[in-house]
CSV table of C-alpha atoms in Angstrom, one decimal:
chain,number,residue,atom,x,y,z
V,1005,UNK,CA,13.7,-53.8,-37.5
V,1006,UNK,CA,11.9,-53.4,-40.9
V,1007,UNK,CA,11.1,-49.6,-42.1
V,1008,UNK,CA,6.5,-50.5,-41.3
V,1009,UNK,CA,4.5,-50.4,-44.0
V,1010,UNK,CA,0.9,-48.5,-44.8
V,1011,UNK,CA,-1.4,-48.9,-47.2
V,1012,UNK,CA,-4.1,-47.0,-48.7
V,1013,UNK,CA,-7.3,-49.0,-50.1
V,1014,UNK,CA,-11.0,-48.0,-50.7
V,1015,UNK,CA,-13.5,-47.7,-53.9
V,1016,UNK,CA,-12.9,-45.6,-57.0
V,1017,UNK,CA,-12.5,-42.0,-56.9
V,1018,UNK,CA,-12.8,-41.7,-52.8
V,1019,UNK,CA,-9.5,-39.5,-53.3
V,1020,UNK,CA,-7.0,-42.2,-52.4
V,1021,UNK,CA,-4.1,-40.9,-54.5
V,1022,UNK,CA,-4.6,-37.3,-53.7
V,1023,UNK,CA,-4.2,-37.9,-50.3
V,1024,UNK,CA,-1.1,-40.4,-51.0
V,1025,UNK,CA,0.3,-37.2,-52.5
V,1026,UNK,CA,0.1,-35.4,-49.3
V,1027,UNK,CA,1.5,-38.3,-47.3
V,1028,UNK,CA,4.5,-38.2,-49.7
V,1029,UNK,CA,4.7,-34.8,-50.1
V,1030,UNK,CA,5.1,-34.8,-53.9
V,1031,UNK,CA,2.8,-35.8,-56.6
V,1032,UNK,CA,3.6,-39.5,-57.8
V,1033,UNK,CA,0.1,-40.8,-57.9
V,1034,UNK,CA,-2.2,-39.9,-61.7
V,1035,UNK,CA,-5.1,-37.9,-60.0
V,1036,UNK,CA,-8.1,-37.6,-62.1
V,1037,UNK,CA,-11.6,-37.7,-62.0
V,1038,UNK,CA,-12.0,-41.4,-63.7
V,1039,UNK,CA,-13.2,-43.9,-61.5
V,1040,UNK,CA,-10.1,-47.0,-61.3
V,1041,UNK,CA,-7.4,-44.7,-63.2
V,1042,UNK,CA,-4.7,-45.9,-60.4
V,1043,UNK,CA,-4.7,-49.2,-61.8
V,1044,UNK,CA,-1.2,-50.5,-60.8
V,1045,UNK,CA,0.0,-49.9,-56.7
V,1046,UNK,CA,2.4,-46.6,-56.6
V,1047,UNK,CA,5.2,-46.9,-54.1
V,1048,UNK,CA,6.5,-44.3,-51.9
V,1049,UNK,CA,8.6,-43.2,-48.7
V,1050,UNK,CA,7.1,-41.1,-46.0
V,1051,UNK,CA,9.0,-39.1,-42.8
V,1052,UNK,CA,6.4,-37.6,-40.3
V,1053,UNK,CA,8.3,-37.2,-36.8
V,1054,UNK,CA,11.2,-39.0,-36.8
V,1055,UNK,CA,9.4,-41.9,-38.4
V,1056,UNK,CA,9.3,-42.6,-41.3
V,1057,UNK,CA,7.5,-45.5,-43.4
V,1058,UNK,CA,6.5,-47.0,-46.5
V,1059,UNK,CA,2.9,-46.3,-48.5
V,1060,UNK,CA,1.3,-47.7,-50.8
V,1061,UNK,CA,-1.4,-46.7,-52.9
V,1062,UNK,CA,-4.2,-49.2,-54.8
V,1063,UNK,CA,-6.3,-48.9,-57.6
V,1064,UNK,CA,-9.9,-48.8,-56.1
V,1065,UNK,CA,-12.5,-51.8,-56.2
V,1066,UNK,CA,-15.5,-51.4,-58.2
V,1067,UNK,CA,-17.8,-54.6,-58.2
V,1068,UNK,CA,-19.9,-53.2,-61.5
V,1069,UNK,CA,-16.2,-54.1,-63.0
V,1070,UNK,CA,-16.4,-57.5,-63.2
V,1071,UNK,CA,-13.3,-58.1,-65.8
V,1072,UNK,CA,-11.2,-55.1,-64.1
V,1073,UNK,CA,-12.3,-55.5,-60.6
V,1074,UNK,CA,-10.7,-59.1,-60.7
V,1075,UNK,CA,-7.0,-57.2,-61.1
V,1076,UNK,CA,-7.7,-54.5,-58.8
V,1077,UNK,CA,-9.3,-56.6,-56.1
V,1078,UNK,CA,-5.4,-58.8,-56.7
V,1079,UNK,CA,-3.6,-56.3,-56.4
V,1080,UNK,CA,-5.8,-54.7,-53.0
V,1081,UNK,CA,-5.3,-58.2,-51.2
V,1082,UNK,CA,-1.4,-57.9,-51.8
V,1083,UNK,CA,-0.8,-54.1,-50.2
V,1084,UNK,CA,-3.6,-55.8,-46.9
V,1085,UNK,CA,-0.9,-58.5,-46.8
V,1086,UNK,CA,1.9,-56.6,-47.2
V,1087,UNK,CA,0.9,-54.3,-44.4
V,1088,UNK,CA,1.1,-53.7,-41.4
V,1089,UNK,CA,-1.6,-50.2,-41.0
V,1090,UNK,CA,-4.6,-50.4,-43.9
V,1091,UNK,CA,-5.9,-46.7,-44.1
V,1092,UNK,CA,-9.4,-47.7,-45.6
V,1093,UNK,CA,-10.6,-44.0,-47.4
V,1094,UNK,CA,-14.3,-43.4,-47.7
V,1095,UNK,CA,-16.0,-40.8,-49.3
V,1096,UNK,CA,-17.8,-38.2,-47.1
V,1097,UNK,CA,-20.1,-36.5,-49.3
V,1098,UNK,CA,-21.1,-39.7,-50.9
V,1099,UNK,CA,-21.3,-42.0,-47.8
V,1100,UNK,CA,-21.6,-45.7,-47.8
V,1101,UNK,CA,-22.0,-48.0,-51.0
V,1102,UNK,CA,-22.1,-51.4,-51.8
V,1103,UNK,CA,-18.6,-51.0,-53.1
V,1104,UNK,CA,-17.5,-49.8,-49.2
V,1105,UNK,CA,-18.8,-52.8,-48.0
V,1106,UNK,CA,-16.8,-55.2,-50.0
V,1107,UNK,CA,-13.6,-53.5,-48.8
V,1108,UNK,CA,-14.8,-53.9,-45.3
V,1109,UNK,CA,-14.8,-57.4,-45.4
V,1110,UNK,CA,-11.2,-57.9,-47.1
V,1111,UNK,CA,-10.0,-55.8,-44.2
V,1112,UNK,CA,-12.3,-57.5,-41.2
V,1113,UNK,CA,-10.8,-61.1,-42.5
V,1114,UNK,CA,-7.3,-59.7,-42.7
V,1115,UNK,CA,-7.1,-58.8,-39.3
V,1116,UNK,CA,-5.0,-56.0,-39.8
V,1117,UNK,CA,-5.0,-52.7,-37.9
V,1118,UNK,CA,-7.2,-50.2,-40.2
V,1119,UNK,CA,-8.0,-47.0,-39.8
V,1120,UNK,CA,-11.0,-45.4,-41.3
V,1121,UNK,CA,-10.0,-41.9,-43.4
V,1122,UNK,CA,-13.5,-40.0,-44.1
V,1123,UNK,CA,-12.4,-37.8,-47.4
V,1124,UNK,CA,-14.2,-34.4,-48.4
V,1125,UNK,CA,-15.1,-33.4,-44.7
V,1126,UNK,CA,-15.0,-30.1,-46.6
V,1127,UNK,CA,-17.8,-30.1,-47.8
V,1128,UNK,CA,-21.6,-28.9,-46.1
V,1129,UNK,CA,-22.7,-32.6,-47.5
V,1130,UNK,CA,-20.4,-34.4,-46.1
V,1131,UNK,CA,-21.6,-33.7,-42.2
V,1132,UNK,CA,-25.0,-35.7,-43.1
V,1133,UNK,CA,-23.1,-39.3,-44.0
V,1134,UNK,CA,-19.5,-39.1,-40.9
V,1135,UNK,CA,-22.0,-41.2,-38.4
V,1136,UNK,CA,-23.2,-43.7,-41.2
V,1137,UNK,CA,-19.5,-44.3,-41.3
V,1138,UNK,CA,-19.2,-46.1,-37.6
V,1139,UNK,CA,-21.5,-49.0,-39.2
V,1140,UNK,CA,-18.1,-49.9,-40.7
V,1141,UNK,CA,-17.6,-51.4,-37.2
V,1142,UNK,CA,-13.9,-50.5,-37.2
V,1143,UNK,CA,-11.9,-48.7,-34.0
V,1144,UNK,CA,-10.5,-45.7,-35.4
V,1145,UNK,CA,-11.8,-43.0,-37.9
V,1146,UNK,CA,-9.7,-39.8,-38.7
V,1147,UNK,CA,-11.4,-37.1,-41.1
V,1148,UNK,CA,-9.7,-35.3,-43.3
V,1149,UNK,CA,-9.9,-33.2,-46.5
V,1150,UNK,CA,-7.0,-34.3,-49.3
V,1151,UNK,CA,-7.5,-31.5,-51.7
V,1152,UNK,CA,-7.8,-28.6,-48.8
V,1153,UNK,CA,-4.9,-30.5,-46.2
V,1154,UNK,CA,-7.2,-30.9,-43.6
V,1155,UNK,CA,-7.0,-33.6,-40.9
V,1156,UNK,CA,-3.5,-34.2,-43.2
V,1157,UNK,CA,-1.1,-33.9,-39.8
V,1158,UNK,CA,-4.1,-35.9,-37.2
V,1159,UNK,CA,-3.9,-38.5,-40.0
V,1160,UNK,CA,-0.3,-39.0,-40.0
V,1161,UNK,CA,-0.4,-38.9,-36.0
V,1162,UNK,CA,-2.9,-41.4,-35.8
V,1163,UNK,CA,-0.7,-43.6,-38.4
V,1164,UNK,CA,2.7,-43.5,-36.5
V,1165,UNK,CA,1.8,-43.2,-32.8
V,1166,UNK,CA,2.6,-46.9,-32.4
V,1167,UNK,CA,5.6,-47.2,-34.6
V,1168,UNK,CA,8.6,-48.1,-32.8
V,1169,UNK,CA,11.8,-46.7,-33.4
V,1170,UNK,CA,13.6,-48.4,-36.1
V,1171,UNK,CA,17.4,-49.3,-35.1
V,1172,UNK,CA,20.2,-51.0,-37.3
V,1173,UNK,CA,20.8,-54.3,-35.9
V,1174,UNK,CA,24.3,-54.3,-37.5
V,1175,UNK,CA,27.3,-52.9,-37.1
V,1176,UNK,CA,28.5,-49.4,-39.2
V,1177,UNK,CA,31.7,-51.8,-40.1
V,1178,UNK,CA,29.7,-54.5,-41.9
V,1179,UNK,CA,28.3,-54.3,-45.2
V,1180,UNK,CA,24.5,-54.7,-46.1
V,1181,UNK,CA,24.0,-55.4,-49.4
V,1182,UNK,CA,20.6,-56.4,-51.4
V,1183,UNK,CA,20.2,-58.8,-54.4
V,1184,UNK,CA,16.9,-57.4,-56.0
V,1185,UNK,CA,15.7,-57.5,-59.6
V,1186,UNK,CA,12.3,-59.1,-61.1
V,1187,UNK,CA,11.1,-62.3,-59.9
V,1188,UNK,CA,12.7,-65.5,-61.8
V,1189,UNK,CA,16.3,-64.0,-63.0
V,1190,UNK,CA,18.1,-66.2,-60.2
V,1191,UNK,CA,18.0,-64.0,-57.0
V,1192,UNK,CA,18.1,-66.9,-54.7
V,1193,UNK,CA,20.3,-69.1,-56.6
V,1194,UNK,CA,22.8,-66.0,-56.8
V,1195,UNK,CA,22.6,-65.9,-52.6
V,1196,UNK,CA,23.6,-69.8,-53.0
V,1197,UNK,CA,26.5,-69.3,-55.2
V,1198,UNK,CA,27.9,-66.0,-53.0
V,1199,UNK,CA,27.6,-68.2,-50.1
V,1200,UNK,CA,28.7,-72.1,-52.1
V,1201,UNK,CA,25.9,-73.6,-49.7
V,1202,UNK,CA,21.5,-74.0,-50.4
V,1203,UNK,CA,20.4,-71.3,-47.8
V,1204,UNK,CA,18.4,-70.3,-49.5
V,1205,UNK,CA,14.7,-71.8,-51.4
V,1206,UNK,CA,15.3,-72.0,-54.7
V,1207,UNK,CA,12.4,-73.0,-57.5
V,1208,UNK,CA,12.0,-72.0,-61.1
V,1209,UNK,CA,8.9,-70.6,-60.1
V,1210,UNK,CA,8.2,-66.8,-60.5
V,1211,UNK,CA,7.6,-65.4,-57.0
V,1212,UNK,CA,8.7,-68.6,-54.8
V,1213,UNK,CA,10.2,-65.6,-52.4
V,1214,UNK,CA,8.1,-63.9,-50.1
V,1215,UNK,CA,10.3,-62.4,-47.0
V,1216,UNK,CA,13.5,-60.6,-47.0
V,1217,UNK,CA,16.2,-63.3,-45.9
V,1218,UNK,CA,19.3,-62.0,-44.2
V,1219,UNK,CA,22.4,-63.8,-43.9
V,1220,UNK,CA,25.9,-62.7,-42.4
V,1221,UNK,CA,29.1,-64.6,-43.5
V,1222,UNK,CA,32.8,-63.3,-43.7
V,1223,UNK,CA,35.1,-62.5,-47.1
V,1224,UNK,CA,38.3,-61.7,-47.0
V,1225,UNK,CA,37.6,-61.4,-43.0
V,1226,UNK,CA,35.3,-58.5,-43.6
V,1227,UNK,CA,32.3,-58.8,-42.4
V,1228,UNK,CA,29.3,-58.7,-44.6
V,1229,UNK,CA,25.6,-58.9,-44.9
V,1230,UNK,CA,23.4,-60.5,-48.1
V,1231,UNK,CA,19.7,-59.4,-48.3
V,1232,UNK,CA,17.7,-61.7,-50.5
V,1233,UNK,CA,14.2,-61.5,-50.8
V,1234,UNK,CA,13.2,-65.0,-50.0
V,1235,UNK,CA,11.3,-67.3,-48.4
V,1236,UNK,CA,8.1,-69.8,-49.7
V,1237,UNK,CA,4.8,-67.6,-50.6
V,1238,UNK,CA,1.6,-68.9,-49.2
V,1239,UNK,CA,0.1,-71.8,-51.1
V,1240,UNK,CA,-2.3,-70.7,-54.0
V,1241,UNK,CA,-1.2,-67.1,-54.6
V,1242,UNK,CA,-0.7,-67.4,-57.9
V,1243,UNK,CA,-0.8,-63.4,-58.3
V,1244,UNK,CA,2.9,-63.2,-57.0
V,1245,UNK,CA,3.5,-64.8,-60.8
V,1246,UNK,CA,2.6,-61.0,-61.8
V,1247,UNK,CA,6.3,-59.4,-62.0
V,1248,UNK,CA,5.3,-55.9,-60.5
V,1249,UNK,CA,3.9,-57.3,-57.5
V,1250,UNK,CA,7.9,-57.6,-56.4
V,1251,UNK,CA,8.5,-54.3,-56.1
V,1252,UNK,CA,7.6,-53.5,-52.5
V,1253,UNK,CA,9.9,-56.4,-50.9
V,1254,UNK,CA,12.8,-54.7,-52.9
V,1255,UNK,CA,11.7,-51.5,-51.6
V,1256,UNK,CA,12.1,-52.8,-48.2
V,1257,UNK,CA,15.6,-54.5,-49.1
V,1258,UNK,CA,16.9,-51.8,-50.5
V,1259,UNK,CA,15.7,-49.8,-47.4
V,1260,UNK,CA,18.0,-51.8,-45.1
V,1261,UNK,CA,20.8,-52.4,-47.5
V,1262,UNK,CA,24.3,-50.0,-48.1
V,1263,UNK,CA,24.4,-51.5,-52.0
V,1264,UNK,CA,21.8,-52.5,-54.3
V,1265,UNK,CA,22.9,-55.5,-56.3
V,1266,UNK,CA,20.2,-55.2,-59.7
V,1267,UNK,CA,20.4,-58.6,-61.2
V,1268,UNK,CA,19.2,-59.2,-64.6
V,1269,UNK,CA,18.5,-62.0,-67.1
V,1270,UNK,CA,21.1,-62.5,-69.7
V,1271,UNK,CA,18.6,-65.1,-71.2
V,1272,UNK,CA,15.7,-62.5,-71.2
V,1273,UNK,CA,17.6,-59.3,-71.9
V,1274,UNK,CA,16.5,-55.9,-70.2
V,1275,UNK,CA,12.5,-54.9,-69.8
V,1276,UNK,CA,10.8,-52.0,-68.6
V,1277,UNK,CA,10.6,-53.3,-64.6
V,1278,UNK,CA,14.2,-53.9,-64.3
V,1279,UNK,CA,14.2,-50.4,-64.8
V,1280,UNK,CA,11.9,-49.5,-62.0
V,1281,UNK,CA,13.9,-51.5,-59.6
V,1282,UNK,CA,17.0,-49.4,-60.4
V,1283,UNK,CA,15.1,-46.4,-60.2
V,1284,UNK,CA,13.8,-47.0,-56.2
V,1285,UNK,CA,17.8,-48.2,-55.4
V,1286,UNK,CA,19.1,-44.7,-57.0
V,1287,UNK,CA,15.9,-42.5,-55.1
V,1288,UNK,CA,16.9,-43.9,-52.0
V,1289,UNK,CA,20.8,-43.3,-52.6
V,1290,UNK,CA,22.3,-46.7,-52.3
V,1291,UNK,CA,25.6,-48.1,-54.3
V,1292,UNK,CA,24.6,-49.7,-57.2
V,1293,UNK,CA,26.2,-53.2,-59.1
V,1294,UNK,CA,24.5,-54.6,-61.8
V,1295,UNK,CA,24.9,-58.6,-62.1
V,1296,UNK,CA,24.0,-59.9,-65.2
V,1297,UNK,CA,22.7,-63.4,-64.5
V,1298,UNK,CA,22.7,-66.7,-66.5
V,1299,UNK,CA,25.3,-65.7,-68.7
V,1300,UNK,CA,26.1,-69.2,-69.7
V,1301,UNK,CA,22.8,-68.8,-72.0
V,1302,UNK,CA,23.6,-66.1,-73.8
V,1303,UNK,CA,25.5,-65.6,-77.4
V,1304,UNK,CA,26.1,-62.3,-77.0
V,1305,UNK,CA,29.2,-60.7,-76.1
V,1306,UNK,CA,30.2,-58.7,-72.7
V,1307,UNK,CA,31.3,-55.5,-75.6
V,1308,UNK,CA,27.3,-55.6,-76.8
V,1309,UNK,CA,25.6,-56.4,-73.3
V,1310,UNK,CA,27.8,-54.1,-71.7
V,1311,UNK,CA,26.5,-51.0,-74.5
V,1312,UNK,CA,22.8,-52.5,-74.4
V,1313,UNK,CA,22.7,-51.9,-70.0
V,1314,UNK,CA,24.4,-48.3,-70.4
V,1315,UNK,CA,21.6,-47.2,-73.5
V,1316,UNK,CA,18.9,-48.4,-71.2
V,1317,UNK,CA,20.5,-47.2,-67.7
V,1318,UNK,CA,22.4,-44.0,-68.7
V,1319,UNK,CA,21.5,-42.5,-65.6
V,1320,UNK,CA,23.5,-45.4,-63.1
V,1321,UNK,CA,26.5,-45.0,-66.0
V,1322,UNK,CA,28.7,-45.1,-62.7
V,1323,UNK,CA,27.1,-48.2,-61.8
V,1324,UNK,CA,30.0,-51.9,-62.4
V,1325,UNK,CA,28.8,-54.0,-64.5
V,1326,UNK,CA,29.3,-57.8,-63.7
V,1327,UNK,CA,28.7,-61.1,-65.8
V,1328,UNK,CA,28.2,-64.4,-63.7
V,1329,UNK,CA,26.7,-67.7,-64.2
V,1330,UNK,CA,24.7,-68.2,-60.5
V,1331,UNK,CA,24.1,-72.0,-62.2
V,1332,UNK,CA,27.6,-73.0,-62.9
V,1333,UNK,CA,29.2,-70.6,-60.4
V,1334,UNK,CA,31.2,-68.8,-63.1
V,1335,UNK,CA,32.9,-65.5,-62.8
V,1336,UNK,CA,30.8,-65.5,-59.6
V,1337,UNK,CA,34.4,-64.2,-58.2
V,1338,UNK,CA,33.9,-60.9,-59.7
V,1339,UNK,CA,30.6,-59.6,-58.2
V,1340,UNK,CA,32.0,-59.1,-54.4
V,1341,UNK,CA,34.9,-56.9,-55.6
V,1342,UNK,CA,32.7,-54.9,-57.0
V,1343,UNK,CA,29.9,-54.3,-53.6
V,1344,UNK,CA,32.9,-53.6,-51.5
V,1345,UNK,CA,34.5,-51.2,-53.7
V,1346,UNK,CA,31.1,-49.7,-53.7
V,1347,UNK,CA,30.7,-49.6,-50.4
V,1348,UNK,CA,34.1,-47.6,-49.8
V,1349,UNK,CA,33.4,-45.5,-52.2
V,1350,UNK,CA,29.9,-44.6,-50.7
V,1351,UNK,CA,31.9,-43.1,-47.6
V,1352,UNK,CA,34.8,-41.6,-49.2
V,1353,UNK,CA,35.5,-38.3,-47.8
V,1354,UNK,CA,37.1,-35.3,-49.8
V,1355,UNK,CA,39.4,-32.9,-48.4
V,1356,UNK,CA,37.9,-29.3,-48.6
V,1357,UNK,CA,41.0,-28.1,-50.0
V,1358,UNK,CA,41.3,-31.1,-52.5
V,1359,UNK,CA,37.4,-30.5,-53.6
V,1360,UNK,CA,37.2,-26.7,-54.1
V,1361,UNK,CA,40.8,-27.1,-56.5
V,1362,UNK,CA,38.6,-29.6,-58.5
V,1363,UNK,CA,35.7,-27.3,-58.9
V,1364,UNK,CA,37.4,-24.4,-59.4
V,1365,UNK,CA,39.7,-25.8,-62.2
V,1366,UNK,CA,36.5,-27.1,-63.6
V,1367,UNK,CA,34.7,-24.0,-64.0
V,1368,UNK,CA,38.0,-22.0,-65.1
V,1369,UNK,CA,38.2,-24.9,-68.5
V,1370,UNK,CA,34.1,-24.4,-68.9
V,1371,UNK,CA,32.3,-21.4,-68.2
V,1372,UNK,CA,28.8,-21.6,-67.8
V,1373,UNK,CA,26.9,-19.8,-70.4
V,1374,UNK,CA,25.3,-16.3,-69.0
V,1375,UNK,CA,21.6,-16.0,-68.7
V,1376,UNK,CA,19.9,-12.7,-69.1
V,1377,UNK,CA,23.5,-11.4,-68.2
V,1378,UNK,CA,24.1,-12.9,-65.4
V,1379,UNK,CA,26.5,-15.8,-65.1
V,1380,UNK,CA,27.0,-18.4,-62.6
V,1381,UNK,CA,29.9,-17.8,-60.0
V,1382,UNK,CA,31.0,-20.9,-57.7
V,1383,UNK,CA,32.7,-19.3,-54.1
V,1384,UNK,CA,33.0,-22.2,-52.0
V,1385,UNK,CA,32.4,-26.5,-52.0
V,1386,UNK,CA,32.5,-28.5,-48.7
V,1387,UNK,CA,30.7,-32.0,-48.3
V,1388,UNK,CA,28.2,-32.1,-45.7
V,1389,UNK,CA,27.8,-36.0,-45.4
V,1390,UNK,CA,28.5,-40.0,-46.9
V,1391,UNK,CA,26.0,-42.4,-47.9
V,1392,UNK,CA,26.2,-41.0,-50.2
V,1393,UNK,CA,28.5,-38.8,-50.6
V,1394,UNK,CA,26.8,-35.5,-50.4
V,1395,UNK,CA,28.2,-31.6,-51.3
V,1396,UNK,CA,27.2,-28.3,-50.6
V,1397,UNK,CA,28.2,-25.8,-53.1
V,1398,UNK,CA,27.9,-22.0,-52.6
V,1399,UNK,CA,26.8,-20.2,-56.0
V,1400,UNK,CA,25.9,-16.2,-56.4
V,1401,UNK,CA,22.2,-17.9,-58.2
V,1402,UNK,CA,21.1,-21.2,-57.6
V,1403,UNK,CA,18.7,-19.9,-60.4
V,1404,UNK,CA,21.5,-20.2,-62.4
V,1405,UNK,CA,22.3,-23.8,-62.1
V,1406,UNK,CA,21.3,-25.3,-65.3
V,1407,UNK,CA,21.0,-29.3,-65.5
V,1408,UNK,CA,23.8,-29.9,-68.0
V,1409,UNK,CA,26.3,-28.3,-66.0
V,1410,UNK,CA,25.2,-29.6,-62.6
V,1411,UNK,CA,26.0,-33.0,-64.9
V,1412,UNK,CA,29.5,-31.6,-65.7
V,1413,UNK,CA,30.9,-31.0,-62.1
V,1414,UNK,CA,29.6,-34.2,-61.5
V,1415,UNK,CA,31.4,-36.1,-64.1
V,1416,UNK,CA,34.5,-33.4,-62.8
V,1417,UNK,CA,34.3,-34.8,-59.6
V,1418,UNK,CA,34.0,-38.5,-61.0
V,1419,UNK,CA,37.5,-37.6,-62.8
V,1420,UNK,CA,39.3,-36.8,-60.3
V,1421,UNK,CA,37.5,-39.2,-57.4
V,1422,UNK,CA,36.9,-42.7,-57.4
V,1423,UNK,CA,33.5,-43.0,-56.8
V,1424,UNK,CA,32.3,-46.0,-58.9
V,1425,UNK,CA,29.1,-47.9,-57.7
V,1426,UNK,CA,28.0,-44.9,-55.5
V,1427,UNK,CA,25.9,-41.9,-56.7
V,1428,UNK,CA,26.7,-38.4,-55.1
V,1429,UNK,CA,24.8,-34.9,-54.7
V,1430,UNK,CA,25.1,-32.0,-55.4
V,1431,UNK,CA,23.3,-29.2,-53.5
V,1432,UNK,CA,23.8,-25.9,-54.7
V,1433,UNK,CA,22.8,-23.3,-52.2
V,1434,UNK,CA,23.1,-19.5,-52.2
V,1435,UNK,CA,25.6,-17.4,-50.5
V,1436,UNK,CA,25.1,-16.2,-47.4
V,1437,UNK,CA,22.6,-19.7,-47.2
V,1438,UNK,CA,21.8,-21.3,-43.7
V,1439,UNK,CA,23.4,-24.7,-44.3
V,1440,UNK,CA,20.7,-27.4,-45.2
């Protein structure tokens, strides 16, 4: 069952991102007193309970706007589409405007669950506008304060008391793995070729997939999963043209997948949101290939495409590259390899033993420089889990841990470990540290 997804909408400057900060529980969303400033949606992950869902945020709708309202108001209609809970945030010291009432009826033709989220109860004003708010006609109203928390923990109770409880449908044994990138570089034609039969929809049309399309075959009698986001969008969306309008069905196929398979167009070479897809595949810890598609129309040469992905991805540097032709089916042969290996990798277990000889010979040949006299000391390493691989690391300061040698160990542990296509952790902790 699919991770549910919540989304916040409402007018400018109601307090939409601040209160998708506390959601998230980490500031992602620009906060600032500018009415529209969120223009794009913001993405994130939220865990309240045992549940855990995603949320977006929206840029809010302003009808004075005429030539910007037209964007944000695309962009609103996508996240009420996409899901499943609309938290529709008024402003309580404000009260109703014109502005709340065009949300109102996006939401009352959408027919969507929504739940009304009265902002800046805080304040002495506020109390004279919370019973305009039932004109609204909707069933549920939560009140809350972003800036001061309050009503934060109701809020969240409110949003997951339905939710069920999300179960893999597949077995441990088989492997799940996405094929996600920016709409048009051949995500559905790659499906075809992996599986040499037309599963799936294909058009030359940005944005012809809608859904998240699984389908289970067999290679090499192992058992394995491909998550493609496809499936036909609704006739006369033309806004899923708009490349960043993807993002949230990667999100979710990434969610359910064991390796993230970034695919990118050879033809096109790398932009800016090929980049944002990689980076929600590495936050959420998943094994990484890159497939670098339509290679039969491009000059250059594997040497200079191969340095062009690892100066624009140098954080995935562990990440296979792969060059395949989904059109002609060559070198297709070459991308399985590759997810399987990272798959393997992504549960590989170190002995204790075999681990704390590595770190300890690492620090021994580099010694990390002493701050304010004080140095760093490494006692003890163990990993805690897989998926991926994940180590604890007992230090006398975890003060003391500066980036460029957390980077060190790692690229130690890379030497001595094969752990291409997966990332792994590091969690330094101090001694004496309840485990975490």
């Amino acid at each position: 069952m699919a991770k549910p997804t919540v989304a916040l909408v409402g007018r400018p400057n109601v307090g939409k991102s601040t209160i998708f900060n506390k959601l998230v529980g980490k500031k992602i969303s620009i906060i600032e007193d500018i009415p529209g400033v969120t223009r794009d949606r913001i993405y994130g992950n939220v865990s309240f309970n045992n549940y855990n869902y995603h949320l977006i945020d929206t840029g809010g709708i302003d009808i004075a706007n005429e030539d910007f309202n037209k964007e944000i108001k695309i962009q609103v209609q996508i996240a009420i589409d996409e899901a499943d809970i609309v938290l529709f945030v008024v402003d309580g010291i404000e009260g109703l405007t014109s502005n709340d009432y065009v949300v109102k009826d996006m939401l009352l033709r959408s027919q969507k669950k929504v739940i009304v989220v009265i902002n800046k109860v805080d304040s002495k004003k506020s109390k004279d506008n919370l019973y305009d708010f039932y004109e609204l006609g909707f069933d549920t109203y939560v009140n809350v304060s972003g800036e001061q928390n309050i009503g934060i923990y109701e809020l969240q109770e409110e949003i997951t008391k339905d939710f069920p409880v999300i179960e893999d449908v597949y077995d441990e044994s088989v492997v799940k793995f996405s094929i996600i990138g920016r709409p048009n570089v051949g995500k559905s034609s790659l499906v075809n070729a992996i599986l040499n039969e037309e599963r799936s929809i294909v058009a030359d049309i940005a944005g012809t997939t809608r859904d998240a399309i699984d389908t289970a075959f067999k290679y090499h009698k192992q058992d394995m999963v491909v998550i493609d986001t496809a499936g036909m969008r609704k006739k006369g969306r033309i806004y899923e043209n708009v490349e960043k309008y993807s993002l949230l069905r990667s999100l979710k196929a990434i969610d359910r997948s064991d390796v993230c398979v970034i695919v990118i167009d050879a033809s096109e070479g790398i932009i800016e949101h090929d980049k944002h897809i990689a980076g929600y595949a590495i936050e959420a810890g998943k094994g990484i290939v890159i497939a670098v598609n339509k290679w039969d129309l491009t000059d250059s040469s594997i040497k200079d495409f191969t340095k062009l992905i690892r100066n624009n991805f140098p954080f995935i540097s562990y990440a296979p590259i792969v060059f395949v032709s989904a059109l002609t089916k060559k070198r297709i042969h070459t991308l399985l390899p590759k997810v399987l290996k990272a798959f393997e990798n992504s549960k590989k277990e170190i002995k204790t033993s075999v681990l704390n000889e590595v770190i300890n010979e690492a620090y021994v040949l580099n010694l990390p420089p002493t701050y304010k006299g004080k140095r760093l000391k490494i006692y003890f390493s163990n990993q805690v889990s897989i998926k991926p691989p994940t180590f604890n690391i007992q230090v006398n300061s975890k003060g003391l841990i500066h980036f460029s040698y957390k980077r060190y160990l790692e690229n130690k542990l890379r030497e001595s470990f094969d752990f291409e296509g997966t990332p792994i952790v590091l969690n330094f902790k101090n001694k004496g540290e309840e485990e975490f």
